[in-house]
XYZ file of C-alpha atoms in Angstrom:
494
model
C 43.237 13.061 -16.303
C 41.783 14.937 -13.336
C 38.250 14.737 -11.742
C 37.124 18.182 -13.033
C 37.614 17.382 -16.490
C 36.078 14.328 -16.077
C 33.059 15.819 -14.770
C 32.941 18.753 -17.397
C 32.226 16.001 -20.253
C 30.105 14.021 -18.266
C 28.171 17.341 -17.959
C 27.871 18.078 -21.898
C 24.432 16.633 -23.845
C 24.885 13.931 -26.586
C 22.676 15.088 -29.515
C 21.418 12.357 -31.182
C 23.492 10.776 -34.096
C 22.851 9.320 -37.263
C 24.616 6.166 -38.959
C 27.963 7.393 -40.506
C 27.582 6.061 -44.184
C 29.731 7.604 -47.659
C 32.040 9.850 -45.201
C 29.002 12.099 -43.342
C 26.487 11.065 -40.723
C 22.786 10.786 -41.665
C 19.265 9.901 -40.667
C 18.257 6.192 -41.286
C 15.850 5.404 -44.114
C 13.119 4.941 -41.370
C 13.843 8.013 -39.233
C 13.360 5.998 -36.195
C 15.859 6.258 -33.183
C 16.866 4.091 -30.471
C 16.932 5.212 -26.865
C 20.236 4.653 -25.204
C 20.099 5.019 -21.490
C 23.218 5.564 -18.873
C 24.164 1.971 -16.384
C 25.830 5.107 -14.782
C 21.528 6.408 -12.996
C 19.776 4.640 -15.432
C 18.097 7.541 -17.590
C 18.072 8.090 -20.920
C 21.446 9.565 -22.359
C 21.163 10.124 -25.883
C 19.165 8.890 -29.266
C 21.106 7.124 -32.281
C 19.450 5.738 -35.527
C 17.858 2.904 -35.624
C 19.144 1.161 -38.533
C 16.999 -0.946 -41.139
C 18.344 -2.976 -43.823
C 18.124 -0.351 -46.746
C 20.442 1.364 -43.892
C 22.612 -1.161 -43.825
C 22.222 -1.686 -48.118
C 23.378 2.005 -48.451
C 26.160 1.410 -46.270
C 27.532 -1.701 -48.426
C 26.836 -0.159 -51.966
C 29.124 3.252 -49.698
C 31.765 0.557 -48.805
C 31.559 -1.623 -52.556
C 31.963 1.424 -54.631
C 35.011 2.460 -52.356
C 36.360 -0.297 -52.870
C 35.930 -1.055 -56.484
C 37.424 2.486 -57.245
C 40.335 2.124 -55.794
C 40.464 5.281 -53.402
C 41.611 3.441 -50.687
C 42.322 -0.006 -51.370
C 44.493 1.354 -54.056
C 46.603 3.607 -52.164
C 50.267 2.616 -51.012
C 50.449 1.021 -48.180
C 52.564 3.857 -47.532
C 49.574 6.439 -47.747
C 47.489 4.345 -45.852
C 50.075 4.232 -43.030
C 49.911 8.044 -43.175
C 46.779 8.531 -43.056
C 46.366 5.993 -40.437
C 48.776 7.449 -38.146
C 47.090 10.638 -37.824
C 43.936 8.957 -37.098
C 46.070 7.295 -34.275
C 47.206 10.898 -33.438
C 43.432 12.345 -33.368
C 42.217 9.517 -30.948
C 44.694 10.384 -28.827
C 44.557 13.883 -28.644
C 40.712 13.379 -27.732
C 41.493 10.428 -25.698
C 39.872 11.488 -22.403
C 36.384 13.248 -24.295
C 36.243 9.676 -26.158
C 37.015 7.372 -22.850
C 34.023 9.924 -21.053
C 31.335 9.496 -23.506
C 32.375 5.937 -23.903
C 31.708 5.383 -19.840
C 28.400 7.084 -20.303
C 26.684 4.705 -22.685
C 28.774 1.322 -21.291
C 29.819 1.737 -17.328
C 32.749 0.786 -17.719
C 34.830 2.471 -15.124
C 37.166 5.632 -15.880
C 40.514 4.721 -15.157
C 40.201 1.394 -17.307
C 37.986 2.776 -19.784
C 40.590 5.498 -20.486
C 43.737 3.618 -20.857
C 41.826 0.042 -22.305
C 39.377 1.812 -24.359
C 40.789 5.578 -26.042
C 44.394 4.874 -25.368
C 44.476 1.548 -26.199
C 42.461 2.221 -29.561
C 45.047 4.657 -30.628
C 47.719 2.582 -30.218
C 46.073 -0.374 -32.313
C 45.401 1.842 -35.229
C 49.405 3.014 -34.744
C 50.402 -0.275 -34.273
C 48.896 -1.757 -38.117
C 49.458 1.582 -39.530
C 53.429 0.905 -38.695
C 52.850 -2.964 -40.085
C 51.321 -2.480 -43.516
C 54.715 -1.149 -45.460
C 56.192 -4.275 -43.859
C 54.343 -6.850 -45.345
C 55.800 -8.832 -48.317
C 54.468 -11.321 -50.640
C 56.609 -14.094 -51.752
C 58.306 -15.724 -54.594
C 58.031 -19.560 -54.660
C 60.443 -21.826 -55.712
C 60.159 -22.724 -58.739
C 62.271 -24.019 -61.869
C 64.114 -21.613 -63.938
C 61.456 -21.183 -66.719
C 58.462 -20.299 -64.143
C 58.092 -17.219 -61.747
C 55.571 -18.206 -58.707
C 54.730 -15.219 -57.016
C 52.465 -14.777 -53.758
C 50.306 -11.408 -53.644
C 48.292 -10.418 -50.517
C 45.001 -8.733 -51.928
C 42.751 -7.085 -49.995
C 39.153 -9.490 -49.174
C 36.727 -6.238 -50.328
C 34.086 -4.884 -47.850
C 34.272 -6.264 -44.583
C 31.072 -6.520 -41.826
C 31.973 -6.122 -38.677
C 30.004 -6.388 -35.655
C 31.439 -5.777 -31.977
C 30.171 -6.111 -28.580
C 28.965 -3.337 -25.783
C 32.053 -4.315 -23.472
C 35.012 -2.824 -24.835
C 33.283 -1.204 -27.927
C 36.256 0.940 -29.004
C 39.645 -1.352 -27.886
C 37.663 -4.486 -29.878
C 36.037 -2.594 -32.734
C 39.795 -0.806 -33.444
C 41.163 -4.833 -33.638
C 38.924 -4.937 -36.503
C 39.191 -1.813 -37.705
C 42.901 -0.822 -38.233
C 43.976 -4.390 -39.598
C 40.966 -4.028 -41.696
C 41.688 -0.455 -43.080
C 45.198 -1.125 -42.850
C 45.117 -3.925 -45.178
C 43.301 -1.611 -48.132
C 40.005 -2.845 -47.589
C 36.608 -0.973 -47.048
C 34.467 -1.837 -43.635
C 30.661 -1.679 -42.672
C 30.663 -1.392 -38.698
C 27.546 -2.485 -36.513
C 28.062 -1.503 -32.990
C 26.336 -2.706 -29.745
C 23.229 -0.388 -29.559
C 23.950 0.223 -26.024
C 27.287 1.437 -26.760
C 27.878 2.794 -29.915
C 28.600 6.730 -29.283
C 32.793 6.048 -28.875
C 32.615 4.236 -32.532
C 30.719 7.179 -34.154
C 33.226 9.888 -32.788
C 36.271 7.105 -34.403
C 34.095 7.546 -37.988
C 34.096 11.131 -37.730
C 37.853 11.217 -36.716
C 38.491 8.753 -39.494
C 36.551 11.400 -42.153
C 39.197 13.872 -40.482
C 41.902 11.909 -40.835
C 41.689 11.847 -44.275
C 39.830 8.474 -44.968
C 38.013 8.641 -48.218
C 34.156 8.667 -47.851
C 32.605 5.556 -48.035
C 35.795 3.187 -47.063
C 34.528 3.220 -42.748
C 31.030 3.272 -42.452
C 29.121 2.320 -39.084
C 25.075 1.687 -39.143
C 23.444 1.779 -35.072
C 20.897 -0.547 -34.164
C 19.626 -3.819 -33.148
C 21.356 -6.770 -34.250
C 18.092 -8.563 -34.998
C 17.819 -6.295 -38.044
C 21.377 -4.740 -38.687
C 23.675 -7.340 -37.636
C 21.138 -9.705 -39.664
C 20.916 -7.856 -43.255
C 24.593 -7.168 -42.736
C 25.799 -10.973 -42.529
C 22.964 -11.701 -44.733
C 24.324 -9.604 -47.651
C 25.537 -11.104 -50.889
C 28.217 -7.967 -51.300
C 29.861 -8.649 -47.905
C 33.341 -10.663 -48.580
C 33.723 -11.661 -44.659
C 32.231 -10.941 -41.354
C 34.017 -10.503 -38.288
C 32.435 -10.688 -34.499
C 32.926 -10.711 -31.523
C 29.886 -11.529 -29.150
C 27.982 -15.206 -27.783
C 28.194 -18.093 -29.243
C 24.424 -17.593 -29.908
C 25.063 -15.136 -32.302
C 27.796 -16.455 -33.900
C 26.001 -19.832 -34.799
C 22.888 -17.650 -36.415
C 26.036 -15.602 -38.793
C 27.293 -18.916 -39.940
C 23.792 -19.635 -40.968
C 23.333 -16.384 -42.532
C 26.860 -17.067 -44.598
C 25.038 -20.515 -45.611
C 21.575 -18.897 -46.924
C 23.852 -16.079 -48.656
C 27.227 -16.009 -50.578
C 29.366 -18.238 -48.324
C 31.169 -15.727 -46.888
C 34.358 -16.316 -44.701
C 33.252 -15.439 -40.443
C 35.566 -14.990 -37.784
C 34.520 -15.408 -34.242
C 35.369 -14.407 -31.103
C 32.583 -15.843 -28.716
C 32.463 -16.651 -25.388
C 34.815 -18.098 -22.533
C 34.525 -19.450 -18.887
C 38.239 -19.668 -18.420
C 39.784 -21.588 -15.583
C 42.397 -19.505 -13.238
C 44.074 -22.800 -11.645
C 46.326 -22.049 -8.340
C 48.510 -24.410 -7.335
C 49.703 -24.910 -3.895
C 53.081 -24.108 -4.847
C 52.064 -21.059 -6.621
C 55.421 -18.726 -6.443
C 53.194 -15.589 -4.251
C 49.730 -16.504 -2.606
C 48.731 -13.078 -2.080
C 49.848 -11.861 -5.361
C 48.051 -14.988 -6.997
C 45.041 -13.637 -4.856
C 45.523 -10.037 -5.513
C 45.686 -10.807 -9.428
C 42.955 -13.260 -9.743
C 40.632 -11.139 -8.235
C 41.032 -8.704 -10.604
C 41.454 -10.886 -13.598
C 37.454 -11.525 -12.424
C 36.231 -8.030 -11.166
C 37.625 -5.464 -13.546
C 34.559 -3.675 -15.426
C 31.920 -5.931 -13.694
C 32.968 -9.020 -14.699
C 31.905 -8.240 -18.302
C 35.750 -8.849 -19.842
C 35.600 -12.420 -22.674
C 38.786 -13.651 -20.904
C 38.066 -13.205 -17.459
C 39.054 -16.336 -14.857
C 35.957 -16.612 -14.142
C 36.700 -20.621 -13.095
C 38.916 -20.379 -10.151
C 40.314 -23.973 -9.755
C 42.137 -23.912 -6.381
C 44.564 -26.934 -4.882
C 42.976 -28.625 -2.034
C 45.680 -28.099 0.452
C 45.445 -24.350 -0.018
C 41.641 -24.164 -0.961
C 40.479 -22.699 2.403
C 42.970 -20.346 2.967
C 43.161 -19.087 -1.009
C 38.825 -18.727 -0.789
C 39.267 -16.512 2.233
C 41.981 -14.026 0.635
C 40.391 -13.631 -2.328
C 37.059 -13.274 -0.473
C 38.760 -10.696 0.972
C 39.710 -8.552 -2.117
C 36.490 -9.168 -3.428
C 34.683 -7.074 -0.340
C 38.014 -4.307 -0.575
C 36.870 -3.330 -4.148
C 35.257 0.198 -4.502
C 31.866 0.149 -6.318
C 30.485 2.974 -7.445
C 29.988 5.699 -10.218
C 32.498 4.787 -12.710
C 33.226 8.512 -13.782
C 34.504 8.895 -10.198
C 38.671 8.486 -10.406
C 38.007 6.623 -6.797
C 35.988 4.136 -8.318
C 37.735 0.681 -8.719
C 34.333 -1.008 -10.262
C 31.959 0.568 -12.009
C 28.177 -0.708 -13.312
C 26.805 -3.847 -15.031
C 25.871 -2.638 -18.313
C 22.230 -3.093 -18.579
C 19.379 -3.946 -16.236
C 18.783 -6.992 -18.080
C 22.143 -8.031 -17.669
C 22.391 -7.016 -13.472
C 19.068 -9.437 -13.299
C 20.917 -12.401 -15.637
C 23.236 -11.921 -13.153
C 21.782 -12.152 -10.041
C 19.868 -15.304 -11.167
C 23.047 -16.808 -11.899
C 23.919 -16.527 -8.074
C 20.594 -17.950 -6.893
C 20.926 -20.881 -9.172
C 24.584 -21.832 -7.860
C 23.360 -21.746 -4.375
C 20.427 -23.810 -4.935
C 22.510 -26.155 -7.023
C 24.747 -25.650 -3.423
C 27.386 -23.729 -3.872
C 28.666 -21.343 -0.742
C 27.748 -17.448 -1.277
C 30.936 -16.206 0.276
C 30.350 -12.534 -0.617
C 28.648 -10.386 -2.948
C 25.528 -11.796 -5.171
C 23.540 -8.686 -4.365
C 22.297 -5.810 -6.460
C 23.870 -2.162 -4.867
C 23.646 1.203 -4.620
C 20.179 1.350 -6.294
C 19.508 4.937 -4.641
C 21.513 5.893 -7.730
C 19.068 4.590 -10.329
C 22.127 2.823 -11.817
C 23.176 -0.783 -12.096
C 25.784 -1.980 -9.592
C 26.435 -5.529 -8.213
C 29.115 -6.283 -5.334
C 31.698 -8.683 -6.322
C 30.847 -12.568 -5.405
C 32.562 -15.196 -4.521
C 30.999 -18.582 -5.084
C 32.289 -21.474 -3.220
C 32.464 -24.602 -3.617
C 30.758 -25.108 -7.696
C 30.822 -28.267 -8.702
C 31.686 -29.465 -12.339
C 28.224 -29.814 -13.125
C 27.074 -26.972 -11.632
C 25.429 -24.237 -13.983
C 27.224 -21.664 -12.331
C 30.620 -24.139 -13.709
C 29.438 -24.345 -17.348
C 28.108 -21.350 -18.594
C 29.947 -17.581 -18.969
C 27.863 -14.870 -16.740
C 29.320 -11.789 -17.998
C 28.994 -10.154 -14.647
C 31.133 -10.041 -11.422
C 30.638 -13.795 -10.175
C 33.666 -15.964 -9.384
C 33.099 -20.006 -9.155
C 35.748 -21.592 -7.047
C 35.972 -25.103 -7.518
C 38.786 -27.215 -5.490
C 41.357 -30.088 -7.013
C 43.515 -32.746 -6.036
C 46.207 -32.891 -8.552
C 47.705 -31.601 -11.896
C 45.426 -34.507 -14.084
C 42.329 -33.432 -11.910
C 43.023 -29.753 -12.912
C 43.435 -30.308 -16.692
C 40.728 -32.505 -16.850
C 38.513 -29.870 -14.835
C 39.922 -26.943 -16.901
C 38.400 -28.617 -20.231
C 35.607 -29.460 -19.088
C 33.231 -26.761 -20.808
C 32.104 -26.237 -24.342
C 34.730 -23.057 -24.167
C 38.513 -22.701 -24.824
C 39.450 -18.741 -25.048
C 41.655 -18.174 -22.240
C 43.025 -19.523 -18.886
C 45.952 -19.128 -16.123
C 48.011 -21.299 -14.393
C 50.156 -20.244 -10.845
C 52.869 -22.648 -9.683
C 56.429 -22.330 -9.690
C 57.176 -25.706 -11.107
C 58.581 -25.244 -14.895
C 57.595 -28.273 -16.204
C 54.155 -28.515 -14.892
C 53.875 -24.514 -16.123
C 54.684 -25.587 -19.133
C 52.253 -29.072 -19.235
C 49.600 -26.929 -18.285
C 49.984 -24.135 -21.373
C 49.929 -27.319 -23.391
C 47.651 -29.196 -22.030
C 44.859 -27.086 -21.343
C 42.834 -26.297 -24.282
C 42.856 -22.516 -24.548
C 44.237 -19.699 -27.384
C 45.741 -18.008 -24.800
C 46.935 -19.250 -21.502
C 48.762 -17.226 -18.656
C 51.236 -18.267 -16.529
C 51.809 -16.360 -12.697
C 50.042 -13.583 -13.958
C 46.570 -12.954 -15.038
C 45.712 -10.601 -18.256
C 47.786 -7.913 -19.882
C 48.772 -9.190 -23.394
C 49.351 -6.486 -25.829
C 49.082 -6.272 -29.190
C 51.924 -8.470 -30.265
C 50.710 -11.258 -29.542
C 47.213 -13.189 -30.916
C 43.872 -13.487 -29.464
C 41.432 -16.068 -30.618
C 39.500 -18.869 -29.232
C 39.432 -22.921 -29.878
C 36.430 -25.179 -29.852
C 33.255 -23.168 -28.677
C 35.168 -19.851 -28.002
C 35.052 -18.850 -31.698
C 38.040 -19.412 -34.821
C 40.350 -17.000 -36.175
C 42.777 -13.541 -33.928
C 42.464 -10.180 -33.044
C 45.496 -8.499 -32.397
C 49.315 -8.918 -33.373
C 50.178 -9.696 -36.977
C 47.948 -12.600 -37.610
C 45.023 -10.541 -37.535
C 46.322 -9.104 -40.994
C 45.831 -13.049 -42.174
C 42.097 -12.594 -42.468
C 41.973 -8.840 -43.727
C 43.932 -10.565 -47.191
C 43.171 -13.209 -49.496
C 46.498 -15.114 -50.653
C 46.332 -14.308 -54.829
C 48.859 -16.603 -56.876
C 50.553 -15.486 -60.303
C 52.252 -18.306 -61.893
C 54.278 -16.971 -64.802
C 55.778 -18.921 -68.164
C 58.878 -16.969 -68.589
């Protein structure tokens, strides 16, 4: 990956695109588009369809009949894998054009976007293509004249819609255990970022997926996401987005044929430091990342840093001082460490966030301002907010954006107690050397994932998922399989 590459892409128009439906992109039923502009100046990029729900009816009857046929669903897990696997190959071989138009339509910045996005989507498709041959069924045990046997059966056509964030690392957690598990999908992407999910359908078609198995209809999710979750030929939905969102698919699943919804929603997860943390700086050096990377806009972020009194002032001041070190700026620059908020709307949620905490009276250490606006983009300097109280809005509510809360403690019952004390429970850290307490803390706290002396960085083999408010259900590892099957029994007089 070298800077002149990276600026030959960026360079290249984006024709406008259609919805990818039955294996070939095509205009929506309307033939109305959707202006998608850059975070990167601001201007318009590119057009993609803007889906109605006839678009999104087409796409299910695609995905039904696909399914019902037995082209894919059908196949050996073994041919799947194949196919899979070169689909795996393709992404990678295109992993820099895909990570470049990706940045273009989401801001995320290059050297993340390109390793976290492309790379990391390749590897996820790899990863459950490499699975599906290895999953058995079982035989129960039974008495001598009965055979109980466990199938796993595909769940049918599966609606999936994904965030703007990390539209192509999320949407492949779907995706591949999805596919891999022999059923068809319908795909709604973020309208602000779906360009790196249409290229993935088009590699897909190349691949060798049969037409109508991955389908993916653009637009808002007032109308797509709605007549997709709404649909009474949808088996399950899977999301990832606010909790918002997620209440109003439950709903839909109530007014239509009860289908099954896993959600990934949203998280304000506490980063608690403890004085006797094993490395300050590294604690310091980590956190602030685990906070700043791609704007702040990251679902597990420590965006709750709960610091121990005797080391508050001295732990605000370091990580003050990362925040101001970080290099803002054009994220298809390789020396750019941070590149834009995502939207205007979002840069102004934001800000408004800031001004809130300090009249609420939190400390601005750093940051809270809008920068570089000479570039017509959407840039905001890391923050540090000190001093957030537990009833502080700033305390209770995810930004999405680069704002840290720091909020101090006294001792280990004051930090649990502080750490649950949101509607949220998707992820959290914990730095101290002390075993015991390390290992109070993973249980204690109520999070699906917890870290301990480190910040971020799971792979794929092990779950993601969220309790209480934070959503139901995993991405990633082998448990994501569980909801891609339904358990079928056969219990056989012999």
């Amino acid at each position: 990956m070298d800077q002149s590459s990276i600026d030959a892409l960026r360079a290249q128009e984006i024709a406008p695109r259609g919805h990818f439906i039955n294996g070939a992109f095509q205009a929506g039923e309307t033939g109305a588009l959707h202006e998608v502009q850059s975070p990167i100046n601001g201007q318009p990029l590119t057009q993609i369809a803007e889906g109605s729900p006839a678009d999104v009816g087409a796409a299910v009857r695609s995905a039904r009949t696909a399914f019902e046929d037995g082209r894919w669903s059908r196949m050996s897990p073994a041919g799947r894998k194949k196919v899979l696997l070169k689909l795996a190959n393709l992404i990678e071989s295109r992993a820099l054009e895909i990570a470049v138009l990706g940045v273009r339509d989401n801001g995320t910045e290059i050297n993340m976007a390109y390793k976290a996005e492309a790379l990391s989507a390749a590897a996820t498709f790899r990863y459950y293509a490499e699975a599906i041959d290895k999953i058995y069924g079982q035989v129960a045990p039974t008495s001598h004249d009965v055979l109980g046997l466990v199938h796993h059966a595909p769940v049918g056509v599966v609606g999936a819609i994904v965030p703007w964030n990390f539209p192509l690392m999320i949407g492949s957690w779907k995706i591949a255990p999805a596919l891999a598990a022999g059923n068809s999908i319908v795909l709604k992407p973020a309208e602000s970022a779906s360009l790196s999910l249409l290229k993935i359908a088009e590699l897909a078609a190349e691949a060798g997926i049969p037409d109508g198995v991955f389908n993916v209809v653009t637009g808002r999710g007032s109308v797509v996401g709605e007549a997709l979750a709404l649909s009474m030929d949808v088996d399950i939905m899977v999301f990832t987005g606010s909790g918002a969102t997620g209440r109003r698919l439950l709903e839909y699943s109530a007014r239509s044929n009860l289908k099954r919804c896993y959600l990934e929603l949203g998280g304000k997860s506490p980063n608690i430091v403890f004085a006797d943390a094993p490395d300050l700086a590294e604690a310091a050096k980590v956190s602030a990342a685990g906070i700043y990377r791609n704007s702040g806009q990251v679902c597990v972020a420590g965006s709750r840093l709960l610091v121990q009194q005797d080391i508050y002032e001295d732990f605000v001041a370091e990580i003050t001082r990362h925040a101001e070190s970080f290099r803002v700026g054009d994220p298809l620059d390789l020396n750019s460490q941070i590149g834009a908020v995502h939207s205007l709307p979002e840069l102004d949620a934001n800000l408004d966030f800031v001004k809130k905490a300090e009249a609420e009276g939190a400390e601005r250490r750093t940051g809270g301002e809008r920068i570089l606006t000479e570039t017509g983009g959407y840039y905001m300097s890391p923050t540090v907010m000190a001093g957030v109280k537990e009833t502080d809005n700033l305390f209770q509510n995810e930004v999405f954006g680069p704002v840290l809360a720091v909020t101090p403690f006294k001792d280990e019952a004051e930090a649990v107690r502080l750490a649950n004390a949101t509607v949220y429970g998707l992820a959290g850290g914990v730095w101290t050397s002390n075993l015991s307490r390390a290992h109070r803390m993973v249980a204690e706290v109520r999070t699906g994932v917890m870290h301990v002396n480190t910040y971020g960085g799971a792979d794929l083999t092990v779950p993601l998922g969220g309790v209480r408010q934070s959503g139901n259900g995993h991405d990633k590892s082998l448990h994501a399989l569980e909801k891609y099957f339904d358990l079928k029994t056969a219990w056989i007089k012999l």
